[in-house]
Amino acid sequence: MTMTTAEADKILLANFAPWVLDLGLTVEAVGEDRAVLRLPWSKRLAREGGGLSGQALMAAADTATVIAVSAARGGFVPMTTVQQSTSFQRAVTGTDVRIEAVLTKLGRRMAFADVTLSDAASGALAARASTVYAILG
């Protein structure tokens, strides 16, 4: 049974720190090996010059991976980030960000994902991330 976006949003609300929830992330889609989230544009998250901060983008990529792993496993289990590498390709200014985390390998104790972060208005790639998680439960 595939997880619904409502179930994924509940995982987001129940398992993330208040400052992550303050980003305003919403789950747009989930599948057997992926999750798509939206990070709404906010001046509060922008750096000098108007681009969204890298810290906000990295937190969004990290969060999308947790939702993708949860969707693949049929529910949330405790997990922790082991590694995240992010390459920024262009600034995002004045528009939401679409985050898609795709699992490349899901084992019993480890999960690996590739994450793309795109300008939601134009579709232009803003950043790529590679994430590794240890599954604790």
Tab-separated table of C-alpha atoms in Angstrom:
chain	number	residue	atom	x	y	z
A	1	MET	CA	0.000	0.000	0.000
A	2	THR	CA	1.399	3.366	-1.024
A	3	MET	CA	1.632	6.096	1.584
A	4	THR	CA	-0.612	9.117	0.989
A	5	THR	CA	0.596	12.711	1.099
A	6	ALA	CA	-1.609	13.248	4.180
A	7	GLU	CA	0.156	10.373	5.966
A	8	ALA	CA	3.530	11.787	4.916
A	9	ASP	CA	2.576	15.247	6.200
A	10	LYS	CA	1.677	13.631	9.558
A	11	ILE	CA	5.159	12.064	9.694
A	12	LEU	CA	6.636	15.486	9.020
A	13	LEU	CA	4.615	17.101	11.823
A	14	ALA	CA	5.236	14.345	14.364
A	15	ASN	CA	8.965	13.741	13.883
A	16	PHE	CA	10.795	16.956	13.030
A	17	ALA	CA	12.133	19.750	15.181
A	18	PRO	CA	10.090	22.962	15.401
A	19	TRP	CA	12.692	24.910	13.403
A	20	VAL	CA	12.362	22.411	10.512
A	21	LEU	CA	8.571	22.763	10.645
A	22	ASP	CA	9.066	26.538	10.499
A	23	LEU	CA	10.435	26.071	6.955
A	24	GLY	CA	6.830	25.393	5.879
A	25	LEU	CA	7.627	22.235	3.912
A	26	THR	CA	4.687	20.334	2.445
A	27	VAL	CA	4.590	16.902	0.869
A	28	GLU	CA	3.354	17.032	-2.728
A	29	ALA	CA	3.841	13.401	-3.743
A	30	VAL	CA	5.159	10.099	-2.427
A	31	GLY	CA	5.931	6.865	-4.204
A	32	GLU	CA	7.568	3.544	-3.519
A	33	ASP	CA	11.051	5.027	-3.879
A	34	ARG	CA	10.617	8.790	-3.715
A	35	ALA	CA	9.106	11.871	-2.125
A	36	VAL	CA	8.453	15.319	-3.541
A	37	LEU	CA	8.256	18.260	-1.137
A	38	ARG	CA	7.768	21.990	-1.619
A	39	LEU	CA	9.728	24.640	0.248
A	40	PRO	CA	7.758	27.902	0.061
A	41	TRP	CA	9.625	31.094	-0.741
A	42	SER	CA	10.199	33.276	2.313
A	43	LYS	CA	12.260	36.426	2.754
A	44	ARG	CA	13.025	35.056	6.218
A	45	LEU	CA	15.013	32.234	4.602
A	46	ALA	CA	16.826	34.455	2.108
A	47	ARG	CA	20.416	35.574	2.307
A	48	GLU	CA	21.845	38.919	1.411
A	49	GLY	CA	21.067	39.364	-2.278
A	50	GLY	CA	17.723	37.548	-2.082
A	51	GLY	CA	18.692	33.913	-2.708
A	52	LEU	CA	17.357	31.188	-0.433
A	53	SER	CA	20.001	30.171	2.081
A	54	GLY	CA	21.950	26.980	1.569
A	55	GLN	CA	21.104	25.898	5.108
A	56	ALA	CA	17.372	25.960	4.321
A	57	LEU	CA	17.918	24.025	1.094
A	58	MET	CA	20.067	21.413	2.837
A	59	ALA	CA	17.477	20.962	5.592
A	60	ALA	CA	14.792	20.522	2.928
A	61	ALA	CA	16.858	17.850	1.132
A	62	ASP	CA	17.480	16.053	4.426
A	63	THR	CA	13.791	16.129	5.312
A	64	ALA	CA	12.705	14.898	1.866
A	65	THR	CA	14.985	11.896	2.265
A	66	VAL	CA	13.339	10.937	5.567
A	67	ILE	CA	9.917	11.116	3.922
A	68	ALA	CA	11.129	9.009	0.958
A	69	VAL	CA	12.551	6.336	3.293
A	70	SER	CA	9.351	6.370	5.348
A	71	ALA	CA	7.231	5.966	2.215
A	72	ALA	CA	9.382	3.071	1.010
A	73	ARG	CA	9.148	1.310	4.376
A	74	GLY	CA	5.425	1.965	4.822
A	75	GLY	CA	5.842	4.254	7.816
A	76	PHE	CA	8.299	6.209	9.906
A	77	VAL	CA	11.108	4.475	11.782
A	78	PRO	CA	13.913	6.202	13.667
A	79	MET	CA	16.806	7.105	11.360
A	80	THR	CA	19.717	9.488	11.315
A	81	THR	CA	21.751	11.270	8.686
A	82	VAL	CA	25.158	9.686	8.143
A	83	GLN	CA	26.294	11.850	5.229
A	84	GLN	CA	24.966	14.643	3.035
A	85	SER	CA	26.825	16.275	0.179
A	86	THR	CA	25.194	19.217	-1.564
A	87	SER	CA	26.260	21.050	-4.708
A	88	PHE	CA	24.606	24.406	-5.363
A	89	GLN	CA	24.190	25.340	-9.019
A	90	ARG	CA	22.102	28.504	-9.031
A	91	ALA	CA	20.341	30.816	-6.603
A	92	VAL	CA	16.606	30.551	-6.026
A	93	THR	CA	15.006	33.959	-5.630
A	94	GLY	CA	11.343	34.823	-5.184
A	95	THR	CA	9.930	31.368	-5.902
A	96	ASP	CA	9.208	28.085	-4.150
A	97	VAL	CA	11.590	25.139	-4.372
A	98	ARG	CA	10.580	21.647	-5.494
A	99	ILE	CA	12.578	18.950	-3.705
A	100	GLU	CA	12.580	15.394	-5.050
A	101	ALA	CA	14.344	12.653	-3.103
A	102	VAL	CA	14.787	9.374	-4.980
A	103	LEU	CA	16.080	6.331	-3.129
A	104	THR	CA	18.927	4.635	-4.951
A	105	LYS	CA	19.288	1.845	-2.397
A	106	LEU	CA	17.241	0.855	0.618
A	107	GLY	CA	18.653	-1.820	2.867
A	108	ARG	CA	17.695	-3.017	6.316
A	109	ARG	CA	20.103	-0.629	8.064
A	110	MET	CA	21.147	1.934	5.427
A	111	ALA	CA	19.386	4.092	2.844
A	112	PHE	CA	20.911	6.101	0.001
A	113	ALA	CA	19.197	8.855	-1.987
A	114	ASP	CA	19.780	11.418	-4.694
A	115	VAL	CA	17.946	14.694	-4.186
A	116	THR	CA	17.233	17.429	-6.723
A	117	LEU	CA	16.154	20.909	-5.699
A	118	SER	CA	14.573	22.962	-8.474
A	119	ASP	CA	13.064	26.395	-8.954
A	120	ALA	CA	9.355	25.525	-8.797
A	121	ALA	CA	8.402	28.233	-11.301
A	122	SER	CA	10.915	27.502	-14.062
A	123	GLY	CA	12.011	23.962	-13.244
A	124	ALA	CA	15.651	25.069	-13.360
A	125	LEU	CA	17.954	22.932	-11.232
A	126	ALA	CA	19.184	24.845	-8.177
A	127	ALA	CA	21.065	22.134	-6.265
A	128	ARG	CA	21.757	18.410	-6.021
A	129	ALA	CA	22.330	16.440	-2.853
A	130	SER	CA	23.445	12.924	-2.086
A	131	THR	CA	22.305	11.553	1.259
A	132	VAL	CA	23.045	8.472	3.345
A	133	TYR	CA	20.951	7.430	6.344
A	134	ALA	CA	21.327	4.845	9.077
A	135	ILE	CA	18.015	3.192	9.877
A	136	LEU	CA	17.801	2.718	13.633
A	137	GLY	CA	14.459	0.971	13.996
